[in-house]
Amino acid sequence: GGNTNTGLGSINNSNNNTVSTTSTPTISTTQTTTTTVTSVNNPFSISDISGMKSKAAYVTLEQNGYANSKTFQEGNVTYKLWYNSKTGECLKTFSRNFYIVKTENSNNCNNTNVYNSKYKGLKSKAVYTSIEQRGFGNTKTFQDGNVTYKLWYNSKTDECIKTFSKNYYIAKVEISNSCK
């Protein structure tokens, strides 16, 4: 007696009854889909565009709320300043041979508020030193009563700003077109 397994076709039990069995092979498939989504949970990072083709990187920046505020060329490198009005962030991209070779945060995207909010209320001499360290040169100075006006030009970025100093403190900084 007892159970005798004679394979997939039949099983004989102690009552000599034959029970037919059928085995169907099971095939398991797994499909993997990868989707990249940029969202609040997966914020954009400037390092995401390093090494990308320039045009694709620029589209990515625009899709993440950045607008190109300035472009300039030096040798075979193209520099672009990008400003995000929602976040107030300013980025600088460096591209060579149609690829992004470097990205960095920048302090100015030709947005008046960047300089004005940074320097307003500070001592004039310290501000002038800081502006010079950023690559600006003083092109003109004039006085009107107790207010000193200075024009500053940065030839690398082709930027022009005007400082207003009253009683040795910066009262205002604005973008100007009067440097050239």
Short mmCIF file of N, CA and C in Angstrom, two decimals:
data_model
loop_
_atom_site.label_atom_id
_atom_site.label_comp_id
_atom_site.label_asym_id
_atom_site.label_seq_id
_atom_site.Cartn_x
_atom_site.Cartn_y
_atom_site.Cartn_z
N GLY A 1 0.74 -1.17 0.00
CA GLY A 1 0.00 0.00 0.00
C GLY A 1 0.80 1.26 0.00
N GLY A 2 0.18 2.24 0.47
CA GLY A 2 0.73 3.59 0.53
C GLY A 2 0.59 4.32 -0.78
N ASN A 3 0.99 5.51 -0.74
CA ASN A 3 0.92 6.35 -1.94
C ASN A 3 2.18 6.17 -2.76
N THR A 4 2.02 5.96 -4.02
CA THR A 4 3.15 5.83 -4.92
C THR A 4 3.01 6.91 -5.98
N ASN A 5 4.01 7.72 -6.06
CA ASN A 5 3.97 8.79 -7.06
C ASN A 5 4.70 8.27 -8.27
N THR A 6 3.97 8.10 -9.35
CA THR A 6 4.58 7.57 -10.57
C THR A 6 4.87 8.67 -11.58
N GLY A 7 4.92 9.87 -11.13
CA GLY A 7 5.22 10.97 -12.05
C GLY A 7 4.07 11.94 -12.14
N LEU A 8 4.08 12.72 -13.16
CA LEU A 8 3.07 13.75 -13.30
C LEU A 8 1.73 13.19 -13.73
N GLY A 9 1.74 12.01 -14.31
CA GLY A 9 0.51 11.48 -14.89
C GLY A 9 -0.47 10.93 -13.89
N SER A 10 -0.05 10.20 -12.84
CA SER A 10 -1.03 9.59 -11.94
C SER A 10 -0.42 9.35 -10.57
N ILE A 11 -1.30 9.23 -9.59
CA ILE A 11 -0.91 8.87 -8.23
C ILE A 11 -1.79 7.71 -7.82
N ASN A 12 -1.18 6.61 -7.36
CA ASN A 12 -1.95 5.47 -6.86
C ASN A 12 -2.06 5.61 -5.36
N ASN A 13 -3.29 5.54 -4.83
CA ASN A 13 -3.44 5.60 -3.39
C ASN A 13 -3.74 4.21 -2.84
N SER A 14 -3.93 4.08 -1.54
CA SER A 14 -4.09 2.77 -0.90
C SER A 14 -5.34 2.04 -1.34
N ASN A 15 -6.30 2.72 -1.91
CA ASN A 15 -7.51 2.06 -2.36
C ASN A 15 -7.42 1.64 -3.82
N ASN A 16 -6.23 1.69 -4.38
CA ASN A 16 -5.98 1.38 -5.78
C ASN A 16 -6.79 2.26 -6.74
N ASN A 17 -7.18 3.43 -6.29
CA ASN A 17 -7.82 4.39 -7.19
C ASN A 17 -6.71 5.24 -7.84
N THR A 18 -6.85 5.47 -9.08
CA THR A 18 -5.87 6.30 -9.76
C THR A 18 -6.42 7.71 -9.86
N VAL A 19 -5.64 8.63 -9.36
CA VAL A 19 -6.03 10.04 -9.41
C VAL A 19 -5.12 10.70 -10.45
N SER A 20 -5.73 11.27 -11.45
CA SER A 20 -4.97 11.90 -12.52
C SER A 20 -4.57 13.32 -12.09
N THR A 21 -3.34 13.65 -12.35
CA THR A 21 -2.88 15.01 -12.04
C THR A 21 -2.33 15.65 -13.29
N THR A 22 -2.49 16.91 -13.38
CA THR A 22 -1.95 17.66 -14.51
C THR A 22 -1.12 18.81 -13.96
N SER A 23 0.03 18.95 -14.48
CA SER A 23 0.89 20.03 -14.01
C SER A 23 1.07 21.04 -15.14
N THR A 24 0.73 22.29 -14.87
CA THR A 24 0.91 23.35 -15.85
C THR A 24 2.07 24.22 -15.37
N PRO A 25 3.07 24.35 -16.20
CA PRO A 25 4.20 25.18 -15.76
C PRO A 25 3.76 26.64 -15.58
N THR A 26 4.29 27.28 -14.57
CA THR A 26 3.96 28.68 -14.29
C THR A 26 5.10 29.55 -14.80
N ILE A 27 4.75 30.53 -15.60
CA ILE A 27 5.75 31.46 -16.11
C ILE A 27 5.52 32.80 -15.43
N SER A 28 6.56 33.28 -14.82
CA SER A 28 6.46 34.56 -14.12
C SER A 28 7.29 35.59 -14.88
N THR A 29 6.65 36.72 -15.18
CA THR A 29 7.40 37.79 -15.85
C THR A 29 7.32 39.04 -15.00
N THR A 30 8.39 39.76 -14.99
CA THR A 30 8.44 41.03 -14.27
C THR A 30 8.87 42.10 -15.24
N GLN A 31 8.09 43.17 -15.31
CA GLN A 31 8.43 44.27 -16.20
C GLN A 31 8.82 45.46 -15.33
N THR A 32 9.95 46.05 -15.62
CA THR A 32 10.42 47.21 -14.87
C THR A 32 10.35 48.44 -15.75
N THR A 33 9.73 49.47 -15.24
CA THR A 33 9.64 50.73 -15.96
C THR A 33 10.28 51.80 -15.09
N THR A 34 11.17 52.57 -15.67
CA THR A 34 11.82 53.65 -14.94
C THR A 34 11.29 54.97 -15.46
N THR A 35 10.81 55.79 -14.55
CA THR A 35 10.31 57.11 -14.90
C THR A 35 10.98 58.13 -14.01
N THR A 36 11.48 59.18 -14.61
CA THR A 36 12.09 60.25 -13.84
C THR A 36 11.10 61.40 -13.79
N VAL A 37 10.79 61.84 -12.60
CA VAL A 37 9.85 62.93 -12.42
C VAL A 37 10.49 63.97 -11.52
N THR A 38 10.43 65.21 -11.96
CA THR A 38 10.91 66.29 -11.11
C THR A 38 9.70 66.88 -10.42
N SER A 39 9.73 66.88 -9.11
CA SER A 39 8.60 67.40 -8.36
C SER A 39 9.12 68.03 -7.08
N VAL A 40 8.19 68.42 -6.24
CA VAL A 40 8.57 69.01 -4.96
C VAL A 40 9.40 68.03 -4.15
N ASN A 41 9.09 66.73 -4.28
CA ASN A 41 9.83 65.72 -3.53
C ASN A 41 11.19 65.42 -4.15
N ASN A 42 11.39 65.81 -5.39
CA ASN A 42 12.64 65.56 -6.09
C ASN A 42 13.09 66.89 -6.71
N PRO A 43 13.59 67.84 -5.90
CA PRO A 43 13.88 69.17 -6.41
C PRO A 43 15.05 69.19 -7.39
N PHE A 44 15.02 70.18 -8.27
CA PHE A 44 16.08 70.38 -9.25
C PHE A 44 17.36 70.81 -8.54
N SER A 45 18.46 70.29 -8.99
CA SER A 45 19.76 70.68 -8.46
C SER A 45 20.64 71.12 -9.64
N ILE A 46 21.44 72.16 -9.44
CA ILE A 46 22.26 72.63 -10.56
C ILE A 46 23.25 71.57 -11.02
N SER A 47 23.60 70.65 -10.15
CA SER A 47 24.53 69.59 -10.56
C SER A 47 23.88 68.64 -11.58
N ASP A 48 22.54 68.67 -11.67
CA ASP A 48 21.82 67.82 -12.62
C ASP A 48 22.19 68.11 -14.08
N ILE A 49 22.60 69.35 -14.37
CA ILE A 49 22.84 69.71 -15.76
C ILE A 49 24.32 69.67 -16.16
N SER A 50 25.21 69.47 -15.22
CA SER A 50 26.64 69.39 -15.56
C SER A 50 26.88 68.22 -16.49
N GLY A 51 27.59 68.46 -17.58
CA GLY A 51 27.89 67.42 -18.55
C GLY A 51 26.84 67.25 -19.63
N MET A 52 25.68 67.89 -19.47
CA MET A 52 24.61 67.77 -20.47
C MET A 52 24.95 68.60 -21.70
N LYS A 53 24.30 68.27 -22.82
CA LYS A 53 24.38 69.13 -23.99
C LYS A 53 23.74 70.47 -23.60
N SER A 54 24.33 71.54 -24.07
CA SER A 54 23.88 72.88 -23.68
C SER A 54 22.40 73.10 -23.91
N LYS A 55 21.91 72.79 -25.12
CA LYS A 55 20.50 73.04 -25.44
C LYS A 55 19.57 72.29 -24.49
N ALA A 56 19.87 71.04 -24.20
CA ALA A 56 19.04 70.25 -23.28
C ALA A 56 19.10 70.84 -21.87
N ALA A 57 20.27 71.30 -21.46
CA ALA A 57 20.42 71.90 -20.13
C ALA A 57 19.60 73.19 -20.03
N TYR A 58 19.60 73.99 -21.10
CA TYR A 58 18.85 75.24 -21.09
C TYR A 58 17.34 74.97 -21.01
N VAL A 59 16.88 73.95 -21.70
CA VAL A 59 15.47 73.55 -21.62
C VAL A 59 15.14 73.11 -20.20
N THR A 60 16.02 72.33 -19.59
CA THR A 60 15.82 71.88 -18.21
C THR A 60 15.72 73.07 -17.26
N LEU A 61 16.60 74.04 -17.42
CA LEU A 61 16.55 75.23 -16.57
C LEU A 61 15.22 75.96 -16.74
N GLU A 62 14.79 76.14 -17.99
CA GLU A 62 13.52 76.82 -18.25
C GLU A 62 12.35 76.06 -17.64
N GLN A 63 12.38 74.73 -17.73
CA GLN A 63 11.31 73.92 -17.15
C GLN A 63 11.28 74.01 -15.63
N ASN A 64 12.39 74.42 -15.04
CA ASN A 64 12.48 74.56 -13.59
C ASN A 64 12.38 76.02 -13.14
N GLY A 65 11.84 76.87 -14.02
CA GLY A 65 11.52 78.24 -13.64
C GLY A 65 12.60 79.28 -13.85
N TYR A 66 13.69 78.91 -14.52
CA TYR A 66 14.78 79.86 -14.75
C TYR A 66 14.63 80.54 -16.11
N ALA A 67 15.00 81.81 -16.15
CA ALA A 67 15.01 82.57 -17.41
C ALA A 67 16.43 83.07 -17.63
N ASN A 68 16.88 83.01 -18.88
CA ASN A 68 18.22 83.48 -19.21
C ASN A 68 18.22 85.01 -19.16
N SER A 69 19.01 85.58 -18.26
CA SER A 69 19.02 87.03 -18.12
C SER A 69 20.22 87.68 -18.79
N LYS A 70 21.24 86.90 -19.11
CA LYS A 70 22.44 87.48 -19.73
C LYS A 70 23.27 86.37 -20.33
N THR A 71 23.85 86.63 -21.51
CA THR A 71 24.76 85.69 -22.16
C THR A 71 25.99 86.46 -22.60
N PHE A 72 27.15 85.90 -22.35
CA PHE A 72 28.38 86.52 -22.83
C PHE A 72 29.39 85.45 -23.16
N GLN A 73 30.32 85.81 -24.01
CA GLN A 73 31.31 84.88 -24.55
C GLN A 73 32.70 85.34 -24.15
N GLU A 74 33.56 84.40 -23.78
CA GLU A 74 34.96 84.69 -23.53
C GLU A 74 35.77 83.53 -24.09
N GLY A 75 36.46 83.77 -25.18
CA GLY A 75 37.19 82.70 -25.85
C GLY A 75 36.20 81.69 -26.40
N ASN A 76 36.42 80.41 -26.07
CA ASN A 76 35.49 79.38 -26.55
C ASN A 76 34.49 78.96 -25.47
N VAL A 77 34.35 79.77 -24.43
CA VAL A 77 33.40 79.47 -23.36
C VAL A 77 32.24 80.46 -23.41
N THR A 78 31.02 79.91 -23.35
CA THR A 78 29.82 80.74 -23.29
C THR A 78 29.31 80.72 -21.86
N TYR A 79 29.11 81.91 -21.30
CA TYR A 79 28.58 82.06 -19.95
C TYR A 79 27.14 82.51 -20.07
N LYS A 80 26.27 81.93 -19.26
CA LYS A 80 24.88 82.37 -19.23
C LYS A 80 24.46 82.54 -17.78
N LEU A 81 23.78 83.64 -17.51
CA LEU A 81 23.20 83.87 -16.20
C LEU A 81 21.72 83.52 -16.28
N TRP A 82 21.24 82.79 -15.28
CA TRP A 82 19.85 82.32 -15.24
C TRP A 82 19.22 82.78 -13.93
N TYR A 83 18.02 83.37 -14.02
CA TYR A 83 17.35 83.87 -12.82
C TYR A 83 15.99 83.19 -12.64
N ASN A 84 15.72 82.77 -11.42
CA ASN A 84 14.43 82.17 -11.08
C ASN A 84 13.69 83.18 -10.21
N SER A 85 12.66 83.81 -10.77
CA SER A 85 11.94 84.86 -10.05
C SER A 85 11.14 84.32 -8.86
N LYS A 86 10.78 83.04 -8.90
CA LYS A 86 10.02 82.45 -7.78
C LYS A 86 10.90 82.24 -6.56
N THR A 87 12.13 81.78 -6.80
CA THR A 87 13.03 81.46 -5.69
C THR A 87 14.07 82.56 -5.44
N GLY A 88 14.23 83.47 -6.41
CA GLY A 88 15.24 84.51 -6.29
C GLY A 88 16.66 84.00 -6.54
N GLU A 89 16.77 82.77 -7.03
CA GLU A 89 18.08 82.18 -7.27
C GLU A 89 18.65 82.62 -8.61
N CYS A 90 19.96 82.74 -8.63
CA CYS A 90 20.68 83.10 -9.84
C CYS A 90 21.76 82.05 -10.07
N LEU A 91 21.82 81.51 -11.27
CA LEU A 91 22.82 80.50 -11.63
C LEU A 91 23.66 80.99 -12.79
N LYS A 92 24.87 80.46 -12.86
CA LYS A 92 25.75 80.76 -13.99
C LYS A 92 26.17 79.44 -14.60
N THR A 93 25.97 79.31 -15.92
CA THR A 93 26.41 78.10 -16.62
C THR A 93 27.60 78.45 -17.51
N PHE A 94 28.50 77.50 -17.64
CA PHE A 94 29.67 77.63 -18.50
C PHE A 94 29.58 76.50 -19.51
N SER A 95 29.57 76.82 -20.80
CA SER A 95 29.52 75.75 -21.80
C SER A 95 30.68 75.91 -22.78
N ARG A 96 31.17 74.75 -23.21
CA ARG A 96 32.25 74.69 -24.19
C ARG A 96 31.93 73.53 -25.12
N ASN A 97 32.07 73.75 -26.42
CA ASN A 97 31.81 72.71 -27.43
C ASN A 97 30.41 72.11 -27.27
N PHE A 98 29.44 72.97 -26.96
CA PHE A 98 28.02 72.59 -26.87
C PHE A 98 27.68 71.72 -25.67
N TYR A 99 28.55 71.68 -24.66
CA TYR A 99 28.28 70.93 -23.43
C TYR A 99 28.48 71.83 -22.22
N ILE A 100 27.67 71.60 -21.18
CA ILE A 100 27.83 72.33 -19.93
C ILE A 100 29.05 71.76 -19.22
N VAL A 101 30.05 72.61 -18.97
CA VAL A 101 31.26 72.14 -18.31
C VAL A 101 31.29 72.53 -16.84
N LYS A 102 30.45 73.51 -16.46
CA LYS A 102 30.43 73.94 -15.06
C LYS A 102 29.15 74.71 -14.79
N THR A 103 28.65 74.58 -13.57
CA THR A 103 27.51 75.39 -13.12
C THR A 103 27.84 75.89 -11.73
N GLU A 104 27.34 77.07 -11.40
CA GLU A 104 27.57 77.59 -10.06
C GLU A 104 26.49 78.60 -9.72
N ASN A 105 26.29 78.81 -8.42
CA ASN A 105 25.40 79.86 -7.98
C ASN A 105 26.08 81.19 -8.28
N SER A 106 25.28 82.19 -8.59
CA SER A 106 25.83 83.50 -8.91
C SER A 106 25.14 84.55 -8.06
N ASN A 107 25.79 85.67 -7.89
CA ASN A 107 25.22 86.75 -7.08
C ASN A 107 24.44 87.76 -7.88
N ASN A 108 24.52 87.69 -9.19
CA ASN A 108 23.81 88.69 -9.98
C ASN A 108 23.32 88.14 -11.30
N CYS A 109 22.06 88.42 -11.58
CA CYS A 109 21.47 88.06 -12.87
C CYS A 109 20.89 89.29 -13.53
N ASN A 110 21.55 90.42 -13.36
CA ASN A 110 21.04 91.70 -13.85
C ASN A 110 19.69 92.02 -13.24
N ASN A 111 19.54 91.66 -11.99
CA ASN A 111 18.32 91.94 -11.26
C ASN A 111 18.66 92.99 -10.21
N THR A 112 18.08 94.16 -10.33
CA THR A 112 18.39 95.28 -9.44
C THR A 112 18.32 94.87 -7.98
N ASN A 113 17.32 94.11 -7.61
CA ASN A 113 17.12 93.75 -6.21
C ASN A 113 18.28 92.94 -5.65
N VAL A 114 19.03 92.24 -6.50
CA VAL A 114 20.16 91.45 -6.01
C VAL A 114 21.18 92.37 -5.36
N TYR A 115 21.59 93.41 -6.06
CA TYR A 115 22.58 94.33 -5.49
C TYR A 115 21.96 95.25 -4.45
N ASN A 116 20.76 95.75 -4.73
CA ASN A 116 20.14 96.69 -3.81
C ASN A 116 19.91 96.04 -2.45
N SER A 117 19.35 94.82 -2.45
CA SER A 117 19.08 94.17 -1.17
C SER A 117 20.36 93.76 -0.46
N LYS A 118 21.41 93.48 -1.22
CA LYS A 118 22.69 93.05 -0.63
C LYS A 118 23.43 94.22 0.01
N TYR A 119 23.40 95.39 -0.61
CA TYR A 119 24.25 96.50 -0.19
C TYR A 119 23.54 97.66 0.51
N LYS A 120 22.25 97.78 0.35
CA LYS A 120 21.53 98.92 0.93
C LYS A 120 21.73 98.97 2.44
N GLY A 121 22.11 100.15 2.93
CA GLY A 121 22.29 100.36 4.37
C GLY A 121 23.69 100.07 4.88
N LEU A 122 24.56 99.53 4.04
CA LEU A 122 25.93 99.22 4.46
C LEU A 122 26.85 100.42 4.24
N LYS A 123 28.00 100.41 4.93
CA LYS A 123 28.98 101.49 4.77
C LYS A 123 29.50 101.52 3.33
N SER A 124 29.55 102.69 2.78
CA SER A 124 29.93 102.88 1.38
C SER A 124 31.28 102.26 1.04
N LYS A 125 32.30 102.53 1.85
CA LYS A 125 33.65 102.03 1.53
C LYS A 125 33.68 100.51 1.44
N ALA A 126 33.00 99.82 2.34
CA ALA A 126 32.96 98.35 2.32
C ALA A 126 32.25 97.86 1.07
N VAL A 127 31.18 98.54 0.68
CA VAL A 127 30.43 98.17 -0.52
C VAL A 127 31.29 98.38 -1.76
N TYR A 128 31.99 99.49 -1.84
CA TYR A 128 32.84 99.77 -3.00
C TYR A 128 33.92 98.68 -3.13
N THR A 129 34.50 98.27 -2.02
CA THR A 129 35.50 97.19 -2.04
C THR A 129 34.89 95.90 -2.55
N SER A 130 33.70 95.56 -2.06
CA SER A 130 33.00 94.34 -2.48
C SER A 130 32.67 94.38 -3.97
N ILE A 131 32.21 95.52 -4.44
CA ILE A 131 31.86 95.67 -5.86
C ILE A 131 33.11 95.49 -6.73
N GLU A 132 34.22 96.06 -6.29
CA GLU A 132 35.48 95.91 -7.04
C GLU A 132 35.93 94.44 -7.06
N GLN A 133 35.74 93.74 -5.95
CA GLN A 133 36.11 92.32 -5.89
C GLN A 133 35.25 91.47 -6.82
N ARG A 134 34.09 91.95 -7.17
CA ARG A 134 33.20 91.25 -8.11
C ARG A 134 33.54 91.57 -9.56
N GLY A 135 34.59 92.36 -9.78
CA GLY A 135 35.02 92.64 -11.15
C GLY A 135 34.57 93.97 -11.71
N PHE A 136 33.96 94.81 -10.88
CA PHE A 136 33.51 96.12 -11.34
C PHE A 136 34.60 97.16 -11.14
N GLY A 137 34.64 98.11 -12.06
CA GLY A 137 35.53 99.26 -11.92
C GLY A 137 34.69 100.52 -11.90
N ASN A 138 35.10 101.49 -11.08
CA ASN A 138 34.38 102.75 -10.98
C ASN A 138 34.67 103.58 -12.24
N THR A 139 33.62 103.91 -13.00
CA THR A 139 33.81 104.65 -14.25
C THR A 139 33.49 106.13 -14.12
N LYS A 140 32.68 106.49 -13.13
CA LYS A 140 32.32 107.90 -12.97
C LYS A 140 31.79 108.12 -11.55
N THR A 141 32.16 109.26 -10.98
CA THR A 141 31.66 109.64 -9.66
C THR A 141 31.18 111.08 -9.73
N PHE A 142 30.02 111.37 -9.17
CA PHE A 142 29.55 112.74 -9.11
C PHE A 142 28.77 112.96 -7.82
N GLN A 143 28.71 114.20 -7.41
CA GLN A 143 28.13 114.60 -6.13
C GLN A 143 26.94 115.51 -6.38
N ASP A 144 25.89 115.34 -5.59
CA ASP A 144 24.74 116.24 -5.62
C ASP A 144 24.32 116.45 -4.17
N GLY A 145 24.73 117.55 -3.60
CA GLY A 145 24.45 117.79 -2.18
C GLY A 145 25.21 116.79 -1.33
N ASN A 146 24.49 116.06 -0.48
CA ASN A 146 25.16 115.06 0.37
C ASN A 146 25.03 113.64 -0.19
N VAL A 147 24.65 113.53 -1.46
CA VAL A 147 24.54 112.22 -2.11
C VAL A 147 25.67 112.07 -3.13
N THR A 148 26.38 110.92 -3.03
CA THR A 148 27.44 110.60 -4.00
C THR A 148 26.92 109.50 -4.91
N TYR A 149 27.02 109.72 -6.21
CA TYR A 149 26.61 108.75 -7.21
C TYR A 149 27.87 108.17 -7.84
N LYS A 150 27.91 106.85 -8.00
CA LYS A 150 29.04 106.21 -8.67
C LYS A 150 28.51 105.22 -9.69
N LEU A 151 29.13 105.23 -10.86
CA LEU A 151 28.84 104.24 -11.89
C LEU A 151 29.95 103.20 -11.85
N TRP A 152 29.53 101.93 -11.96
CA TRP A 152 30.45 100.80 -11.89
C TRP A 152 30.21 99.90 -13.09
N TYR A 153 31.29 99.51 -13.77
CA TYR A 153 31.15 98.67 -14.95
C TYR A 153 31.99 97.41 -14.81
N ASN A 154 31.38 96.27 -15.19
CA ASN A 154 32.08 94.98 -15.20
C ASN A 154 32.19 94.56 -16.66
N SER A 155 33.39 94.63 -17.21
CA SER A 155 33.58 94.32 -18.64
C SER A 155 33.40 92.84 -18.95
N LYS A 156 33.65 91.98 -17.97
CA LYS A 156 33.48 90.54 -18.20
C LYS A 156 32.02 90.17 -18.41
N THR A 157 31.15 90.77 -17.59
CA THR A 157 29.73 90.43 -17.66
C THR A 157 28.92 91.50 -18.40
N ASP A 158 29.58 92.59 -18.79
CA ASP A 158 28.94 93.72 -19.46
C ASP A 158 27.80 94.28 -18.61
N GLU A 159 28.04 94.38 -17.31
CA GLU A 159 27.04 94.92 -16.38
C GLU A 159 27.44 96.32 -15.94
N CYS A 160 26.43 97.14 -15.72
CA CYS A 160 26.63 98.50 -15.24
C CYS A 160 25.68 98.73 -14.08
N ILE A 161 26.22 99.20 -12.96
CA ILE A 161 25.37 99.52 -11.81
C ILE A 161 25.69 100.93 -11.32
N LYS A 162 24.73 101.51 -10.63
CA LYS A 162 24.89 102.85 -10.08
C LYS A 162 24.62 102.77 -8.58
N THR A 163 25.57 103.29 -7.79
CA THR A 163 25.38 103.32 -6.34
C THR A 163 25.03 104.74 -5.91
N PHE A 164 24.17 104.84 -4.92
CA PHE A 164 23.78 106.11 -4.32
C PHE A 164 24.20 106.04 -2.86
N SER A 165 25.12 106.92 -2.47
CA SER A 165 25.61 106.93 -1.10
C SER A 165 25.21 108.24 -0.43
N LYS A 166 24.67 108.12 0.78
CA LYS A 166 24.28 109.32 1.53
C LYS A 166 24.85 109.18 2.94
N ASN A 167 25.61 110.18 3.37
CA ASN A 167 26.23 110.17 4.70
C ASN A 167 27.06 108.91 4.94
N TYR A 168 27.83 108.50 3.93
CA TYR A 168 28.77 107.37 3.99
C TYR A 168 28.09 105.99 4.05
N TYR A 169 26.81 105.93 3.74
CA TYR A 169 26.08 104.65 3.69
C TYR A 169 25.38 104.54 2.35
N ILE A 170 25.25 103.31 1.86
CA ILE A 170 24.58 103.08 0.58
C ILE A 170 23.07 103.22 0.78
N ALA A 171 22.49 104.14 0.02
CA ALA A 171 21.04 104.35 0.07
C ALA A 171 20.32 103.49 -0.95
N LYS A 172 21.01 103.23 -2.10
CA LYS A 172 20.35 102.46 -3.16
C LYS A 172 21.39 102.01 -4.17
N VAL A 173 21.12 100.87 -4.82
CA VAL A 173 21.92 100.39 -5.94
C VAL A 173 20.93 100.01 -7.04
N GLU A 174 21.22 100.43 -8.25
CA GLU A 174 20.33 100.07 -9.36
C GLU A 174 21.13 99.76 -10.61
N ILE A 175 20.51 99.02 -11.50
CA ILE A 175 21.12 98.72 -12.80
C ILE A 175 21.08 100.00 -13.63
N SER A 176 22.15 100.25 -14.37
CA SER A 176 22.23 101.47 -15.17
C SER A 176 22.67 101.14 -16.60
N ASN A 177 22.35 102.04 -17.52
CA ASN A 177 22.81 101.92 -18.90
C ASN A 177 23.80 103.03 -19.24
N SER A 178 24.31 103.71 -18.23
CA SER A 178 25.13 104.91 -18.45
C SER A 178 26.63 104.68 -18.38
N CYS A 179 27.10 103.45 -18.33
CA CYS A 179 28.53 103.19 -18.19
C CYS A 179 29.31 103.39 -19.47
N LYS A 180 28.69 103.18 -20.61
CA LYS A 180 29.42 103.25 -21.89
C LYS A 180 29.24 104.59 -22.56
#
